[in-house]
Amino acid sequence: MLTNEVAGAETCDATFPHPVHRFPLSSDSWGVASWRGLKYYYGIWRKLDRLVRDGAINQVHCGRLIPEGIPALINKVIRRTPYTCYVHGEDIEVARTSREVTLLTRWVMKNAEHVVANSENTADILRKWWSVEEDQLIVMTPGVDVQRFVPADSGQETIWPGRSVILTVGRLQRRKGQDMMIQALPQIREAVPEILYCIVGGGNDEQYLRELAKTKGVTDQVEFAGELTDDQMLACYQCCELFALPNRRINNDDEGFGMVLLEAQSCGKPVLAGDAGGTRETLLANETGVIVDCTNPDTLAQAVVALFQDMEKLNEMGNAGREHMVNSFSWERLARKAQEYLA
């Protein structure tokens, strides 16, 4: 595996059964129309070429179309090594904002053996905007570790005694919808006085969200938990009453899938997701959670209040979500599908 250089990665790398090679893959520009860009891609290609040659590798898998797909394409031209690229949704939408990156992305897609979309929503974008051929296109969703993300043990103490908790885990950015939930809180609080909205994650919108909570008079109802350890985040999943990803489309920025929705359901929690992007593919609507128009805080508030007014139904959704993850999204099940798709 070839991946980016990260400080302190040696401990993590030692846990993998295969070799992990580190190389600086980060860049503030993905173009090639400059000496800096050409040097960047040339360096990655040289590293990849050595690994392909020395390891007798017969297939390259790229985590993204850009930048990873460029050196893989060069390698295919020189060594005839086929490559497969994985698409996450946001990446191809961002690519459309630059003519140069759009051309590079099309070039990489056209020459890939397979283009793997993380959802049907992403696959539809690939068909509509990028003209990817059906014989190239594979839809393969992410999965969840159902052995790690499990419901709370009976008798496990809650993190938030006396509170009814809505949890969101993710980057603090507009498309995730944390701002919409904060705007909905005054109306939710009227029906559920003990409500608490816990936001896990960091990002550029933190100050904006803090100021919004203050403006709406809900600072006592919002907890900014910041970046947590894996164990701390698991405890948050297990102790909330409702997990929410109130995502919406912002210009061309959309949620491609929503792995956190899988993790929450695997922990036996009901979920709420926006009706944009690929999040609806993570749940069974009205069985394991609900799909809501999250462009309007009133609509969002009404949906949340309705859920909390029927706690029995809320718990049933959580139990159904756990079963749905075990049956449809466990890594063991998805690994078997991947073997079939890529054989």
mmCIF file of C-alpha atoms in Angstrom:
data_model
loop_
_atom_site.group_PDB
_atom_site.id
_atom_site.type_symbol
_atom_site.label_atom_id
_atom_site.label_comp_id
_atom_site.label_asym_id
_atom_site.label_seq_id
_atom_site.Cartn_x
_atom_site.Cartn_y
_atom_site.Cartn_z
ATOM 1 C CA MET A 1 0.000 0.000 0.000
ATOM 2 C CA LEU A 2 1.251 3.476 -0.920
ATOM 3 C CA THR A 3 -0.203 6.287 1.171
ATOM 4 C CA ASN A 4 0.545 9.769 2.458
ATOM 5 C CA GLU A 5 3.260 10.596 4.972
ATOM 6 C CA VAL A 6 1.772 11.186 8.438
ATOM 7 C CA ALA A 7 3.689 11.885 11.625
ATOM 8 C CA GLY A 8 3.680 8.910 14.001
ATOM 9 C CA ALA A 9 2.245 6.496 11.438
ATOM 10 C CA GLU A 10 4.715 3.730 12.272
ATOM 11 C CA THR A 11 2.594 2.340 15.104
ATOM 12 C CA CYS A 12 -0.488 2.093 12.910
ATOM 13 C CA ASP A 13 1.455 0.711 9.927
ATOM 14 C CA ALA A 14 2.846 -2.131 12.046
ATOM 15 C CA THR A 15 -0.682 -3.497 12.575
ATOM 16 C CA PHE A 16 -1.249 -4.148 8.857
ATOM 17 C CA PRO A 17 -0.522 -7.619 7.411
ATOM 18 C CA HIS A 18 0.968 -6.080 4.257
ATOM 19 C CA PRO A 19 3.787 -3.537 3.701
ATOM 20 C CA VAL A 20 2.854 0.136 3.984
ATOM 21 C CA HIS A 21 4.902 2.608 1.960
ATOM 22 C CA ARG A 22 4.732 6.297 2.826
ATOM 23 C CA PHE A 23 5.259 9.167 0.394
ATOM 24 C CA PRO A 24 4.209 12.861 0.421
ATOM 25 C CA LEU A 25 0.897 12.842 -1.476
ATOM 26 C CA SER A 26 -0.573 16.103 -0.181
ATOM 27 C CA SER A 27 -0.794 19.127 -2.463
ATOM 28 C CA ASP A 28 -2.739 22.392 -2.524
ATOM 29 C CA SER A 29 -3.173 22.033 -6.295
ATOM 30 C CA TRP A 30 -4.082 19.050 -8.459
ATOM 31 C CA GLY A 31 -3.274 20.620 -11.818
ATOM 32 C CA VAL A 32 -0.370 19.840 -14.146
ATOM 33 C CA ALA A 33 -0.130 23.185 -15.953
ATOM 34 C CA SER A 34 2.904 24.258 -13.918
ATOM 35 C CA TRP A 35 6.405 23.021 -13.168
ATOM 36 C CA ARG A 36 5.357 22.473 -9.557
ATOM 37 C CA GLY A 37 2.411 20.276 -10.585
ATOM 38 C CA LEU A 38 4.471 18.261 -13.044
ATOM 39 C CA LYS A 39 7.175 17.695 -10.417
ATOM 40 C CA TYR A 40 4.535 16.602 -7.886
ATOM 41 C CA TYR A 41 3.014 13.973 -10.165
ATOM 42 C CA TYR A 42 6.384 12.823 -11.480
ATOM 43 C CA GLY A 43 7.567 12.121 -7.932
ATOM 44 C CA ILE A 44 4.498 10.026 -7.118
ATOM 45 C CA TRP A 45 4.751 8.149 -10.419
ATOM 46 C CA ARG A 46 8.409 7.238 -9.805
ATOM 47 C CA LYS A 47 7.539 5.849 -6.377
ATOM 48 C CA LEU A 48 4.555 3.929 -7.772
ATOM 49 C CA ASP A 49 6.588 2.625 -10.712
ATOM 50 C CA ARG A 50 9.236 1.170 -8.409
ATOM 51 C CA LEU A 51 6.605 -0.563 -6.299
ATOM 52 C CA VAL A 52 4.839 -2.007 -9.353
ATOM 53 C CA ARG A 53 8.114 -3.216 -10.853
ATOM 54 C CA ASP A 54 9.698 -4.629 -7.690
ATOM 55 C CA GLY A 55 6.486 -6.168 -6.368
ATOM 56 C CA ALA A 56 5.333 -7.671 -9.670
ATOM 57 C CA ILE A 57 1.996 -5.900 -9.143
ATOM 58 C CA ASN A 58 -0.642 -6.633 -11.788
ATOM 59 C CA GLN A 59 -3.378 -4.195 -10.673
ATOM 60 C CA VAL A 60 -3.311 -0.716 -9.099
ATOM 61 C CA HIS A 61 -6.201 0.518 -6.954
ATOM 62 C CA CYS A 62 -6.485 4.289 -6.469
ATOM 63 C CA GLY A 63 -8.263 5.731 -3.442
ATOM 64 C CA ARG A 64 -9.332 8.715 -5.556
ATOM 65 C CA LEU A 65 -9.393 9.721 -9.195
ATOM 66 C CA ILE A 66 -7.241 12.782 -8.516
ATOM 67 C CA PRO A 67 -4.411 12.903 -7.603
ATOM 68 C CA GLU A 68 -3.788 9.156 -7.322
ATOM 69 C CA GLY A 69 -5.238 8.353 -10.744
ATOM 70 C CA ILE A 70 -2.684 10.460 -12.660
ATOM 71 C CA PRO A 71 0.430 8.420 -11.745
ATOM 72 C CA ALA A 72 -1.608 5.215 -12.176
ATOM 73 C CA LEU A 73 -2.539 6.330 -15.693
ATOM 74 C CA ILE A 74 1.090 7.127 -16.520
ATOM 75 C CA ASN A 75 2.056 3.712 -15.189
ATOM 76 C CA LYS A 76 -0.565 2.072 -17.403
ATOM 77 C CA VAL A 77 0.799 3.821 -20.478
ATOM 78 C CA ILE A 78 4.369 2.769 -19.693
ATOM 79 C CA ARG A 79 3.918 -0.673 -18.103
ATOM 80 C CA ARG A 80 0.393 -1.628 -19.233
ATOM 81 C CA THR A 81 -0.652 -2.106 -15.598
ATOM 82 C CA PRO A 82 -4.460 -1.695 -15.314
ATOM 83 C CA TYR A 83 -5.911 0.448 -12.539
ATOM 84 C CA THR A 84 -9.213 0.905 -10.700
ATOM 85 C CA CYS A 85 -10.333 4.182 -9.112
ATOM 86 C CA TYR A 86 -12.717 4.742 -6.188
ATOM 87 C CA VAL A 87 -15.123 7.692 -6.243
ATOM 88 C CA HIS A 88 -16.658 9.234 -3.119
ATOM 89 C CA GLY A 89 -19.043 11.838 -4.554
ATOM 90 C CA GLU A 90 -17.606 15.070 -3.217
ATOM 91 C CA ASP A 91 -14.396 14.581 -5.210
ATOM 92 C CA ILE A 92 -16.056 14.555 -8.626
ATOM 93 C CA GLU A 93 -18.301 17.488 -7.735
ATOM 94 C CA VAL A 94 -15.288 19.556 -6.660
ATOM 95 C CA ALA A 95 -13.455 18.535 -9.861
ATOM 96 C CA ARG A 96 -16.167 20.243 -11.923
ATOM 97 C CA THR A 97 -15.171 23.638 -10.481
ATOM 98 C CA SER A 98 -11.893 23.579 -12.437
ATOM 99 C CA ARG A 99 -11.619 23.102 -16.194
ATOM 100 C CA GLU A 100 -8.114 21.667 -15.888
ATOM 101 C CA VAL A 101 -9.035 19.200 -13.122
ATOM 102 C CA THR A 102 -12.186 18.244 -15.047
ATOM 103 C CA LEU A 103 -10.077 17.308 -18.075
ATOM 104 C CA LEU A 104 -7.633 15.328 -15.925
ATOM 105 C CA THR A 105 -10.490 13.526 -14.192
ATOM 106 C CA ARG A 106 -12.092 12.560 -17.511
ATOM 107 C CA TRP A 107 -8.727 11.332 -18.778
ATOM 108 C CA VAL A 108 -8.229 9.138 -15.711
ATOM 109 C CA MET A 109 -11.812 7.764 -15.853
ATOM 110 C CA LYS A 110 -11.636 6.949 -19.549
ATOM 111 C CA ASN A 111 -8.565 4.777 -19.114
ATOM 112 C CA ALA A 112 -9.527 3.058 -15.843
ATOM 113 C CA GLU A 113 -10.480 -0.607 -15.882
ATOM 114 C CA HIS A 114 -13.140 0.032 -13.240
ATOM 115 C CA VAL A 115 -14.624 3.128 -11.604
ATOM 116 C CA VAL A 116 -16.060 2.199 -8.202
ATOM 117 C CA ALA A 117 -18.799 4.493 -6.835
ATOM 118 C CA ASN A 118 -19.558 4.574 -3.107
ATOM 119 C CA SER A 119 -23.332 4.864 -3.678
ATOM 120 C CA GLU A 120 -26.013 4.782 -6.346
ATOM 121 C CA ASN A 121 -26.202 8.567 -6.019
ATOM 122 C CA THR A 122 -22.514 8.881 -6.918
ATOM 123 C CA ALA A 123 -22.992 6.379 -9.752
ATOM 124 C CA ASP A 124 -25.806 8.523 -11.183
ATOM 125 C CA ILE A 125 -23.499 11.561 -11.159
ATOM 126 C CA LEU A 126 -20.838 9.536 -12.963
ATOM 127 C CA ARG A 127 -23.353 8.530 -15.614
ATOM 128 C CA LYS A 128 -24.928 11.959 -16.038
ATOM 129 C CA TRP A 129 -21.953 14.309 -15.864
ATOM 130 C CA TRP A 130 -18.965 12.124 -16.658
ATOM 131 C CA SER A 131 -20.390 9.611 -19.180
ATOM 132 C CA VAL A 132 -18.799 6.620 -17.468
ATOM 133 C CA GLU A 133 -19.581 3.396 -19.342
ATOM 134 C CA GLU A 134 -21.751 0.814 -17.590
ATOM 135 C CA ASP A 135 -19.184 -1.929 -18.091
ATOM 136 C CA GLN A 136 -16.672 0.220 -16.198
ATOM 137 C CA LEU A 137 -18.982 1.261 -13.373
ATOM 138 C CA ILE A 138 -19.293 -0.650 -10.097
ATOM 139 C CA VAL A 139 -21.346 0.448 -7.077
ATOM 140 C CA MET A 140 -19.719 -0.722 -3.853
ATOM 141 C CA THR A 141 -20.768 1.006 -0.648
ATOM 142 C CA PRO A 142 -18.598 1.333 2.451
ATOM 143 C CA GLY A 143 -19.349 -0.992 5.346
ATOM 144 C CA VAL A 144 -19.160 -0.997 9.119
ATOM 145 C CA ASP A 145 -17.354 -3.111 11.700
ATOM 146 C CA VAL A 146 -20.360 -4.672 13.434
ATOM 147 C CA GLN A 147 -18.061 -6.293 15.997
ATOM 148 C CA ARG A 148 -16.764 -2.946 17.196
ATOM 149 C CA PHE A 149 -19.793 -0.703 16.724
ATOM 150 C CA VAL A 150 -22.220 -2.484 19.031
ATOM 151 C CA PRO A 151 -25.140 -1.377 21.237
ATOM 152 C CA ALA A 152 -24.389 -0.358 24.815
ATOM 153 C CA ASP A 153 -24.211 -3.064 27.454
ATOM 154 C CA SER A 154 -27.191 -3.295 29.757
ATOM 155 C CA GLY A 155 -26.529 -1.117 32.773
ATOM 156 C CA GLN A 156 -23.879 0.964 30.970
ATOM 157 C CA GLU A 157 -23.832 4.476 32.426
ATOM 158 C CA THR A 158 -24.783 7.299 30.092
ATOM 159 C CA ILE A 159 -22.471 10.198 29.318
ATOM 160 C CA TRP A 160 -25.366 12.649 29.579
ATOM 161 C CA PRO A 161 -27.580 11.802 32.585
ATOM 162 C CA GLY A 162 -30.990 13.479 32.467
ATOM 163 C CA ARG A 163 -30.636 14.627 28.860
ATOM 164 C CA SER A 164 -32.209 13.459 25.597
ATOM 165 C CA VAL A 165 -29.327 13.591 23.148
ATOM 166 C CA ILE A 166 -29.125 14.154 19.397
ATOM 167 C CA LEU A 167 -25.634 13.339 18.106
ATOM 168 C CA THR A 168 -23.850 14.430 14.941
ATOM 169 C CA VAL A 169 -20.369 13.161 14.055
ATOM 170 C CA GLY A 170 -18.498 14.768 11.157
ATOM 171 C CA ARG A 171 -16.552 17.724 9.876
ATOM 172 C CA LEU A 172 -17.965 21.111 10.836
ATOM 173 C CA GLN A 173 -19.005 22.264 7.378
ATOM 174 C CA ARG A 174 -22.250 23.543 5.890
ATOM 175 C CA ARG A 175 -23.292 20.449 3.956
ATOM 176 C CA LYS A 176 -23.246 18.370 7.155
ATOM 177 C CA GLY A 177 -26.106 20.525 8.482
ATOM 178 C CA GLN A 178 -25.032 21.174 12.073
ATOM 179 C CA ASP A 179 -26.192 24.768 11.583
ATOM 180 C CA MET A 180 -29.698 23.646 10.592
ATOM 181 C CA MET A 181 -30.031 21.522 13.711
ATOM 182 C CA ILE A 182 -28.914 24.431 15.893
ATOM 183 C CA GLN A 183 -31.529 26.638 14.246
ATOM 184 C CA ALA A 184 -34.152 23.950 14.902
ATOM 185 C CA LEU A 185 -33.303 23.618 18.599
ATOM 186 C CA PRO A 186 -35.545 26.420 19.968
ATOM 187 C CA GLN A 187 -38.589 24.694 18.484
ATOM 188 C CA ILE A 188 -37.384 21.239 19.570
ATOM 189 C CA ARG A 189 -36.746 22.506 23.107
ATOM 190 C CA GLU A 190 -40.367 23.545 23.475
ATOM 191 C CA ALA A 191 -41.461 19.903 23.110
ATOM 192 C CA VAL A 192 -38.355 18.227 24.580
ATOM 193 C CA PRO A 193 -37.009 20.534 27.348
ATOM 194 C CA GLU A 194 -34.143 18.171 28.259
ATOM 195 C CA ILE A 195 -32.779 18.085 24.691
ATOM 196 C CA LEU A 196 -29.020 18.284 24.106
ATOM 197 C CA TYR A 197 -27.309 18.453 20.730
ATOM 198 C CA CYS A 198 -23.783 17.006 20.821
ATOM 199 C CA ILE A 199 -21.505 17.840 17.900
ATOM 200 C CA VAL A 200 -18.415 15.651 17.489
ATOM 201 C CA GLY A 201 -15.700 16.788 15.088
ATOM 202 C CA GLY A 202 -13.690 19.820 14.097
ATOM 203 C CA GLY A 203 -13.607 22.129 11.116
ATOM 204 C CA ASN A 204 -13.713 25.636 9.746
ATOM 205 C CA ASP A 205 -17.318 26.256 10.813
ATOM 206 C CA GLU A 206 -16.795 25.884 14.548
ATOM 207 C CA GLN A 207 -16.776 29.596 15.367
ATOM 208 C CA TYR A 208 -19.776 30.188 13.114
ATOM 209 C CA LEU A 209 -21.698 27.395 14.835
ATOM 210 C CA ARG A 210 -20.816 28.664 18.316
ATOM 211 C CA GLU A 211 -21.995 32.146 17.411
ATOM 212 C CA LEU A 212 -25.171 30.722 15.876
ATOM 213 C CA ALA A 213 -25.956 28.806 19.084
ATOM 214 C CA LYS A 214 -25.480 31.998 21.074
ATOM 215 C CA THR A 215 -27.693 33.997 18.692
ATOM 216 C CA LYS A 216 -30.444 31.360 18.920
ATOM 217 C CA GLY A 217 -30.198 31.244 22.709
ATOM 218 C CA VAL A 218 -29.385 27.528 22.805
ATOM 219 C CA THR A 219 -25.838 27.428 24.177
ATOM 220 C CA ASP A 220 -27.100 25.241 27.041
ATOM 221 C CA GLN A 221 -28.516 22.810 24.488
ATOM 222 C CA VAL A 222 -25.349 22.469 22.362
ATOM 223 C CA GLU A 223 -22.167 20.619 23.284
ATOM 224 C CA PHE A 224 -19.079 20.974 21.083
ATOM 225 C CA ALA A 225 -17.170 17.790 21.873
ATOM 226 C CA GLY A 226 -14.368 18.398 19.362
ATOM 227 C CA GLU A 227 -12.158 15.602 18.052
ATOM 228 C CA LEU A 228 -12.509 12.422 20.122
ATOM 229 C CA THR A 229 -10.672 9.127 20.389
ATOM 230 C CA ASP A 230 -12.269 6.075 18.795
ATOM 231 C CA ASP A 231 -13.400 4.785 22.189
ATOM 232 C CA GLN A 232 -14.894 8.143 23.172
ATOM 233 C CA MET A 233 -16.769 8.390 19.879
ATOM 234 C CA LEU A 234 -18.129 4.862 20.302
ATOM 235 C CA ALA A 235 -19.453 5.802 23.746
ATOM 236 C CA CYS A 236 -21.211 8.824 22.223
ATOM 237 C CA TYR A 237 -22.934 6.613 19.656
ATOM 238 C CA GLN A 238 -24.028 4.200 22.363
ATOM 239 C CA CYS A 239 -25.400 6.885 24.698
ATOM 240 C CA CYS A 240 -27.377 9.144 22.332
ATOM 241 C CA GLU A 241 -31.094 8.779 21.662
ATOM 242 C CA LEU A 242 -30.956 9.866 18.023
ATOM 243 C CA PHE A 243 -28.135 10.189 15.524
ATOM 244 C CA ALA A 244 -28.588 12.961 12.974
ATOM 245 C CA LEU A 245 -26.743 13.872 9.801
ATOM 246 C CA PRO A 246 -28.971 16.737 8.580
ATOM 247 C CA ASN A 247 -27.056 17.090 5.338
ATOM 248 C CA ARG A 248 -28.046 19.267 2.405
ATOM 249 C CA ARG A 249 -26.527 20.195 -0.946
ATOM 250 C CA ILE A 250 -24.500 23.423 -0.960
ATOM 251 C CA ASN A 251 -23.778 24.509 -4.538
ATOM 252 C CA ASN A 252 -21.993 21.414 -5.880
ATOM 253 C CA ASP A 253 -20.981 20.114 -2.440
ATOM 254 C CA ASP A 254 -22.930 17.010 -1.410
ATOM 255 C CA GLU A 255 -22.732 14.040 0.947
ATOM 256 C CA GLY A 256 -21.741 11.030 -1.140
ATOM 257 C CA PHE A 257 -22.821 8.351 1.346
ATOM 258 C CA GLY A 258 -22.448 8.853 5.117
ATOM 259 C CA MET A 259 -20.477 6.157 6.951
ATOM 260 C CA VAL A 260 -21.366 7.675 10.329
ATOM 261 C CA LEU A 261 -24.980 6.688 9.682
ATOM 262 C CA LEU A 262 -23.834 3.070 9.412
ATOM 263 C CA GLU A 263 -21.842 3.305 12.634
ATOM 264 C CA ALA A 264 -24.784 4.778 14.538
ATOM 265 C CA GLN A 265 -27.221 2.112 13.299
ATOM 266 C CA SER A 266 -24.709 -0.616 14.127
ATOM 267 C CA CYS A 267 -24.788 0.735 17.689
ATOM 268 C CA GLY A 268 -28.553 0.266 17.704
ATOM 269 C CA LYS A 269 -29.482 3.920 17.240
ATOM 270 C CA PRO A 270 -32.225 5.402 15.038
ATOM 271 C CA VAL A 271 -30.943 7.874 12.485
ATOM 272 C CA LEU A 272 -32.069 11.028 10.708
ATOM 273 C CA ALA A 273 -30.541 12.011 7.370
ATOM 274 C CA GLY A 274 -31.077 14.757 4.827
ATOM 275 C CA ASP A 275 -32.725 14.052 1.490
ATOM 276 C CA ALA A 276 -29.666 15.141 -0.524
ATOM 277 C CA GLY A 277 -26.798 13.044 -1.832
ATOM 278 C CA GLY A 278 -26.434 9.364 -1.037
ATOM 279 C CA THR A 279 -27.368 9.287 2.656
ATOM 280 C CA ARG A 280 -30.774 7.701 2.013
ATOM 281 C CA GLU A 281 -28.942 4.572 0.842
ATOM 282 C CA THR A 282 -27.579 3.956 4.338
ATOM 283 C CA LEU A 283 -30.959 3.321 5.992
ATOM 284 C CA LEU A 284 -34.439 1.899 5.578
ATOM 285 C CA ALA A 285 -36.760 4.910 5.546
ATOM 286 C CA ASN A 286 -39.289 4.872 8.406
ATOM 287 C CA GLU A 287 -37.883 1.540 9.622
ATOM 288 C CA THR A 288 -34.354 2.303 10.834
ATOM 289 C CA GLY A 289 -34.602 6.089 10.550
ATOM 290 C CA VAL A 290 -36.095 8.980 8.623
ATOM 291 C CA ILE A 291 -35.207 11.063 5.585
ATOM 292 C CA VAL A 292 -35.923 14.780 6.058
ATOM 293 C CA ASP A 293 -35.700 17.976 4.019
ATOM 294 C CA CYS A 294 -32.895 19.636 5.959
ATOM 295 C CA THR A 295 -32.861 22.906 4.037
ATOM 296 C CA ASN A 296 -35.489 24.253 6.442
ATOM 297 C CA PRO A 297 -35.050 24.239 10.259
ATOM 298 C CA ASP A 298 -38.822 24.113 10.805
ATOM 299 C CA THR A 299 -39.144 20.875 8.823
ATOM 300 C CA LEU A 300 -36.179 19.442 10.677
ATOM 301 C CA ALA A 301 -37.582 20.446 14.066
ATOM 302 C CA GLN A 302 -40.962 18.870 13.301
ATOM 303 C CA ALA A 303 -39.317 15.588 12.327
ATOM 304 C CA VAL A 304 -37.184 15.468 15.485
ATOM 305 C CA VAL A 305 -40.115 16.296 17.762
ATOM 306 C CA ALA A 306 -42.253 13.589 16.141
ATOM 307 C CA LEU A 307 -39.514 11.029 16.801
ATOM 308 C CA PHE A 308 -39.082 11.984 20.459
ATOM 309 C CA GLN A 309 -42.829 11.898 21.043
ATOM 310 C CA ASP A 310 -42.832 8.150 20.311
ATOM 311 C CA MET A 311 -39.894 6.671 22.232
ATOM 312 C CA GLU A 312 -41.132 3.129 21.692
ATOM 313 C CA LYS A 313 -40.973 3.638 17.934
ATOM 314 C CA LEU A 314 -37.571 5.296 18.289
ATOM 315 C CA ASN A 315 -36.218 2.236 20.108
ATOM 316 C CA GLU A 316 -37.737 -0.090 17.510
ATOM 317 C CA MET A 317 -35.934 1.858 14.786
ATOM 318 C CA GLY A 318 -32.663 1.450 16.671
ATOM 319 C CA ASN A 319 -33.080 -2.307 16.950
ATOM 320 C CA ALA A 320 -34.014 -2.543 13.269
ATOM 321 C CA GLY A 321 -30.955 -0.471 12.376
ATOM 322 C CA ARG A 322 -28.637 -2.889 14.149
ATOM 323 C CA GLU A 323 -30.174 -5.815 12.275
ATOM 324 C CA HIS A 324 -29.944 -3.924 8.972
ATOM 325 C CA MET A 325 -26.216 -3.294 9.461
ATOM 326 C CA VAL A 326 -25.447 -6.912 10.351
ATOM 327 C CA ASN A 327 -27.420 -8.223 7.380
ATOM 328 C CA SER A 328 -26.442 -5.688 4.725
ATOM 329 C CA PHE A 329 -23.368 -3.621 5.626
ATOM 330 C CA SER A 330 -20.968 -5.789 7.625
ATOM 331 C CA TRP A 331 -17.454 -5.769 6.188
ATOM 332 C CA GLU A 332 -17.531 -9.567 5.928
ATOM 333 C CA ARG A 333 -20.582 -9.459 3.668
ATOM 334 C CA LEU A 334 -19.267 -6.559 1.571
ATOM 335 C CA ALA A 335 -15.841 -8.192 1.193
ATOM 336 C CA ARG A 336 -17.500 -11.162 -0.482
ATOM 337 C CA LYS A 337 -19.280 -8.795 -2.878
ATOM 338 C CA ALA A 338 -15.984 -7.034 -3.657
ATOM 339 C CA GLN A 339 -14.383 -10.355 -4.547
ATOM 340 C CA GLU A 340 -17.207 -11.031 -6.985
ATOM 341 C CA TYR A 341 -17.090 -7.551 -8.546
ATOM 342 C CA LEU A 342 -13.329 -7.358 -8.978
ATOM 343 C CA ALA A 343 -12.549 -10.982 -9.776
#
